[in-house]
Amino acid sequence: TDALVAGFQSVLPLELMEPFDAAELELLLCGSDEVDLEDWKVNTLYKSGYTAESEVIKWFWSLAEKMSNEERLKLLQFATGTASIPSRGFANLQGSDGDRRFSIMRVVDTSRLPQAHTCFNELVLPEYPTQEELETKLTQALSHLGDGILLR
């Protein structure tokens, strides 16, 4: 354990951690596991023709509102590769190249399941014609979360 403490202290001096209790330190290091849906919405970018007012986007957020926190974390992990939220919220989400907000990109091929570019925190969401189809296809995509990398 001495080697672990010494290694940790070489990166972050222990005296800098003294003001924090264990829960605060865990939040700073690991992020939160409570999804603040309003913060997520406010810090989402829309691409390729989607806006916050697009019908599919409204259906997406309506579905997210109906989800349990555990299901929202699964959705977050599907789209970003991580199931934790930065301690300072979604505005500070990290991608492979630094700060990168969550985004939803429109595609017109509704035969596809939703996909994700996790390095870029990007959900690729087809413009489904009905809310029921969006829910069915997103649920199907999320059911494959543990399958690893899928190529089409």
PDB file of C-alpha atoms in Angstrom:
ATOM      1  CA  THR A   1       0.000   0.000   0.000  1.00  0.00           C
ATOM      2  CA  ASP A   2       2.928   2.359   0.562  1.00  0.00           C
ATOM      3  CA  ALA A   3       3.866   2.124  -3.110  1.00  0.00           C
ATOM      4  CA  LEU A   4       0.278   2.900  -4.124  1.00  0.00           C
ATOM      5  CA  VAL A   5       0.148   5.965  -1.863  1.00  0.00           C
ATOM      6  CA  ALA A   6       3.559   7.131  -3.112  1.00  0.00           C
ATOM      7  CA  GLY A   7       2.480   6.710  -6.740  1.00  0.00           C
ATOM      8  CA  PHE A   8      -0.783   8.534  -6.129  1.00  0.00           C
ATOM      9  CA  GLN A   9       1.000  11.339  -4.291  1.00  0.00           C
ATOM     10  CA  SER A  10       3.423  11.742  -7.201  1.00  0.00           C
ATOM     11  CA  VAL A  11       0.425  12.721  -9.340  1.00  0.00           C
ATOM     12  CA  LEU A  12      -1.695  14.501  -6.738  1.00  0.00           C
ATOM     13  CA  PRO A  13      -0.179  15.578  -3.409  1.00  0.00           C
ATOM     14  CA  LEU A  14      -2.186  14.265  -0.467  1.00  0.00           C
ATOM     15  CA  GLU A  15      -2.392  17.700   1.161  1.00  0.00           C
ATOM     16  CA  LEU A  16      -4.492  18.908  -1.793  1.00  0.00           C
ATOM     17  CA  MET A  17      -7.097  16.263  -0.947  1.00  0.00           C
ATOM     18  CA  GLU A  18      -7.408  17.148   2.760  1.00  0.00           C
ATOM     19  CA  PRO A  19     -10.388  19.542   2.320  1.00  0.00           C
ATOM     20  CA  PHE A  20     -12.486  16.744   0.774  1.00  0.00           C
ATOM     21  CA  ASP A  21     -14.361  13.932   2.455  1.00  0.00           C
ATOM     22  CA  ALA A  22     -14.522  10.515   0.776  1.00  0.00           C
ATOM     23  CA  ALA A  23     -17.805  11.211  -1.070  1.00  0.00           C
ATOM     24  CA  GLU A  24     -16.555  14.539  -2.447  1.00  0.00           C
ATOM     25  CA  LEU A  25     -13.274  13.000  -3.556  1.00  0.00           C
ATOM     26  CA  GLU A  26     -15.119  10.151  -5.285  1.00  0.00           C
ATOM     27  CA  LEU A  27     -17.326  12.670  -7.107  1.00  0.00           C
ATOM     28  CA  LEU A  28     -14.283  14.653  -8.284  1.00  0.00           C
ATOM     29  CA  LEU A  29     -12.370  11.582  -9.448  1.00  0.00           C
ATOM     30  CA  CYS A  30     -15.167   9.382 -10.775  1.00  0.00           C
ATOM     31  CA  GLY A  31     -17.992  11.758 -11.623  1.00  0.00           C
ATOM     32  CA  SER A  32     -21.643  11.362 -10.771  1.00  0.00           C
ATOM     33  CA  ASP A  33     -23.941   8.445 -11.457  1.00  0.00           C
ATOM     34  CA  GLU A  34     -27.114  10.532 -11.122  1.00  0.00           C
ATOM     35  CA  VAL A  35     -28.323  11.716 -14.513  1.00  0.00           C
ATOM     36  CA  ASP A  36     -29.608  15.299 -14.484  1.00  0.00           C
ATOM     37  CA  LEU A  37     -31.763  15.133 -17.589  1.00  0.00           C
ATOM     38  CA  GLU A  38     -32.240  18.912 -17.828  1.00  0.00           C
ATOM     39  CA  ASP A  39     -28.464  19.442 -17.724  1.00  0.00           C
ATOM     40  CA  TRP A  40     -28.060  16.767 -20.411  1.00  0.00           C
ATOM     41  CA  LYS A  41     -30.648  18.453 -22.658  1.00  0.00           C
ATOM     42  CA  VAL A  42     -29.165  21.934 -22.232  1.00  0.00           C
ATOM     43  CA  ASN A  43     -25.694  20.645 -23.083  1.00  0.00           C
ATOM     44  CA  THR A  44     -26.648  18.656 -26.179  1.00  0.00           C
ATOM     45  CA  LEU A  45     -25.714  19.718 -29.698  1.00  0.00           C
ATOM     46  CA  TYR A  46     -27.876  18.773 -32.676  1.00  0.00           C
ATOM     47  CA  LYS A  47     -26.402  17.993 -36.097  1.00  0.00           C
ATOM     48  CA  SER A  48     -27.336  17.319 -39.716  1.00  0.00           C
ATOM     49  CA  GLY A  49     -30.723  18.998 -39.564  1.00  0.00           C
ATOM     50  CA  TYR A  50     -31.891  18.105 -36.063  1.00  0.00           C
ATOM     51  CA  THR A  51     -32.811  20.872 -33.621  1.00  0.00           C
ATOM     52  CA  ALA A  52     -34.184  20.773 -30.089  1.00  0.00           C
ATOM     53  CA  GLU A  53     -37.610  21.243 -31.704  1.00  0.00           C
ATOM     54  CA  SER A  54     -37.358  18.279 -34.119  1.00  0.00           C
ATOM     55  CA  GLU A  55     -40.094  15.734 -33.495  1.00  0.00           C
ATOM     56  CA  VAL A  56     -37.662  12.816 -33.179  1.00  0.00           C
ATOM     57  CA  ILE A  57     -35.615  14.778 -30.639  1.00  0.00           C
ATOM     58  CA  LYS A  58     -38.726  15.512 -28.584  1.00  0.00           C
ATOM     59  CA  TRP A  59     -39.572  11.782 -28.689  1.00  0.00           C
ATOM     60  CA  PHE A  60     -36.000  10.917 -27.666  1.00  0.00           C
ATOM     61  CA  TRP A  61     -36.104  13.158 -24.594  1.00  0.00           C
ATOM     62  CA  SER A  62     -39.612  11.972 -23.731  1.00  0.00           C
ATOM     63  CA  LEU A  63     -38.312   8.408 -23.768  1.00  0.00           C
ATOM     64  CA  ALA A  64     -35.310   9.409 -21.632  1.00  0.00           C
ATOM     65  CA  GLU A  65     -37.688  11.019 -19.116  1.00  0.00           C
ATOM     66  CA  LYS A  66     -39.561   7.721 -18.766  1.00  0.00           C
ATOM     67  CA  MET A  67     -36.330   5.781 -18.149  1.00  0.00           C
ATOM     68  CA  SER A  68     -35.004   4.921 -14.723  1.00  0.00           C
ATOM     69  CA  ASN A  69     -31.647   6.417 -13.752  1.00  0.00           C
ATOM     70  CA  GLU A  70     -30.040   3.032 -14.468  1.00  0.00           C
ATOM     71  CA  GLU A  71     -31.499   2.983 -17.986  1.00  0.00           C
ATOM     72  CA  ARG A  72     -30.329   6.563 -18.581  1.00  0.00           C
ATOM     73  CA  LEU A  73     -26.809   5.546 -17.541  1.00  0.00           C
ATOM     74  CA  LYS A  74     -27.000   2.690 -20.032  1.00  0.00           C
ATOM     75  CA  LEU A  75     -28.049   5.159 -22.749  1.00  0.00           C
ATOM     76  CA  LEU A  76     -25.184   7.451 -21.758  1.00  0.00           C
ATOM     77  CA  GLN A  77     -22.724   4.557 -21.892  1.00  0.00           C
ATOM     78  CA  PHE A  78     -24.034   3.503 -25.312  1.00  0.00           C
ATOM     79  CA  ALA A  79     -23.506   7.003 -26.722  1.00  0.00           C
ATOM     80  CA  THR A  80     -20.322   8.050 -24.927  1.00  0.00           C
ATOM     81  CA  GLY A  81     -18.568   4.915 -23.727  1.00  0.00           C
ATOM     82  CA  THR A  82     -18.884   5.968 -20.083  1.00  0.00           C
ATOM     83  CA  ALA A  83     -21.635   5.633 -17.508  1.00  0.00           C
ATOM     84  CA  SER A  84     -20.537   8.540 -15.337  1.00  0.00           C
ATOM     85  CA  ILE A  85     -21.177  12.250 -15.608  1.00  0.00           C
ATOM     86  CA  PRO A  86     -18.379  14.740 -14.905  1.00  0.00           C
ATOM     87  CA  SER A  87     -18.648  16.321 -11.451  1.00  0.00           C
ATOM     88  CA  ARG A  88     -19.355  19.695 -13.112  1.00  0.00           C
ATOM     89  CA  GLY A  89     -22.068  18.264 -15.375  1.00  0.00           C
ATOM     90  CA  PHE A  90     -22.609  17.474 -19.036  1.00  0.00           C
ATOM     91  CA  ALA A  91     -20.956  20.701 -20.213  1.00  0.00           C
ATOM     92  CA  ASN A  92     -17.651  19.117 -19.169  1.00  0.00           C
ATOM     93  CA  LEU A  93     -18.090  15.767 -20.902  1.00  0.00           C
ATOM     94  CA  GLN A  94     -14.819  14.541 -22.367  1.00  0.00           C
ATOM     95  CA  GLY A  95     -14.220  12.960 -25.761  1.00  0.00           C
ATOM     96  CA  SER A  96     -11.096  11.403 -27.204  1.00  0.00           C
ATOM     97  CA  ASP A  97      -9.723  14.871 -27.979  1.00  0.00           C
ATOM     98  CA  GLY A  98     -10.704  16.783 -24.829  1.00  0.00           C
ATOM     99  CA  ASP A  99     -13.949  18.622 -24.037  1.00  0.00           C
ATOM    100  CA  ARG A 100     -16.685  17.340 -26.316  1.00  0.00           C
ATOM    101  CA  ARG A 101     -20.356  17.828 -25.603  1.00  0.00           C
ATOM    102  CA  PHE A 102     -22.950  15.150 -26.273  1.00  0.00           C
ATOM    103  CA  SER A 103     -24.501  15.420 -29.735  1.00  0.00           C
ATOM    104  CA  ILE A 104     -27.286  13.788 -31.702  1.00  0.00           C
ATOM    105  CA  MET A 105     -26.753  13.454 -35.447  1.00  0.00           C
ATOM    106  CA  ARG A 106     -29.610  12.942 -37.891  1.00  0.00           C
ATOM    107  CA  VAL A 107     -29.555  10.244 -40.557  1.00  0.00           C
ATOM    108  CA  VAL A 108     -32.423   9.464 -42.898  1.00  0.00           C
ATOM    109  CA  ASP A 109     -32.025   5.675 -43.222  1.00  0.00           C
ATOM    110  CA  THR A 110     -34.715   4.478 -40.809  1.00  0.00           C
ATOM    111  CA  SER A 111     -33.893   0.818 -41.437  1.00  0.00           C
ATOM    112  CA  ARG A 112     -30.837   1.281 -39.201  1.00  0.00           C
ATOM    113  CA  LEU A 113     -30.632   0.991 -35.458  1.00  0.00           C
ATOM    114  CA  PRO A 114     -29.269   3.999 -33.594  1.00  0.00           C
ATOM    115  CA  GLN A 115     -25.479   3.943 -33.522  1.00  0.00           C
ATOM    116  CA  ALA A 116     -22.840   5.817 -31.561  1.00  0.00           C
ATOM    117  CA  HIS A 117     -19.450   7.350 -32.143  1.00  0.00           C
ATOM    118  CA  THR A 118     -18.318   7.031 -28.539  1.00  0.00           C
ATOM    119  CA  CYS A 119     -14.989   8.823 -29.051  1.00  0.00           C
ATOM    120  CA  PHE A 120     -17.010  11.897 -30.031  1.00  0.00           C
ATOM    121  CA  ASN A 121     -19.978  11.491 -27.628  1.00  0.00           C
ATOM    122  CA  GLU A 122     -22.258  11.315 -30.642  1.00  0.00           C
ATOM    123  CA  LEU A 123     -25.521   9.423 -30.984  1.00  0.00           C
ATOM    124  CA  VAL A 124     -26.465   8.711 -34.609  1.00  0.00           C
ATOM    125  CA  LEU A 125     -30.254   8.710 -34.561  1.00  0.00           C
ATOM    126  CA  PRO A 126     -32.300   7.922 -37.660  1.00  0.00           C
ATOM    127  CA  GLU A 127     -35.314  10.109 -38.312  1.00  0.00           C
ATOM    128  CA  TYR A 128     -37.912   7.471 -37.443  1.00  0.00           C
ATOM    129  CA  PRO A 129     -41.487   8.154 -38.572  1.00  0.00           C
ATOM    130  CA  THR A 130     -43.108   7.260 -35.226  1.00  0.00           C
ATOM    131  CA  GLN A 131     -42.314   7.486 -31.531  1.00  0.00           C
ATOM    132  CA  GLU A 132     -43.005   3.761 -31.181  1.00  0.00           C
ATOM    133  CA  GLU A 133     -40.378   2.889 -33.803  1.00  0.00           C
ATOM    134  CA  LEU A 134     -37.823   5.137 -32.099  1.00  0.00           C
ATOM    135  CA  GLU A 135     -38.485   3.446 -28.764  1.00  0.00           C
ATOM    136  CA  THR A 136     -38.331  -0.055 -30.250  1.00  0.00           C
ATOM    137  CA  LYS A 137     -35.112   0.536 -32.182  1.00  0.00           C
ATOM    138  CA  LEU A 138     -33.343   2.430 -29.405  1.00  0.00           C
ATOM    139  CA  THR A 139     -34.276  -0.292 -26.911  1.00  0.00           C
ATOM    140  CA  GLN A 140     -32.973  -2.908 -29.342  1.00  0.00           C
ATOM    141  CA  ALA A 141     -29.704  -1.023 -29.808  1.00  0.00           C
ATOM    142  CA  LEU A 142     -29.243  -0.636 -26.042  1.00  0.00           C
ATOM    143  CA  SER A 143     -29.800  -4.354 -25.563  1.00  0.00           C
ATOM    144  CA  HIS A 144     -26.533  -4.950 -27.470  1.00  0.00           C
ATOM    145  CA  LEU A 145     -24.493  -2.657 -25.213  1.00  0.00           C
ATOM    146  CA  GLY A 146     -22.319  -5.439 -23.802  1.00  0.00           C
ATOM    147  CA  ASP A 147     -21.694  -7.093 -27.169  1.00  0.00           C
ATOM    148  CA  GLY A 148     -18.544  -5.102 -27.934  1.00  0.00           C
ATOM    149  CA  ILE A 149     -17.760  -3.389 -31.210  1.00  0.00           C
ATOM    150  CA  LEU A 150     -20.326  -4.066 -33.888  1.00  0.00           C
ATOM    151  CA  LEU A 151     -19.619  -3.350 -37.526  1.00  0.00           C
ATOM    152  CA  ARG A 152     -22.372  -3.214 -40.102  1.00  0.00           C
TER     153      ARG A 152
END
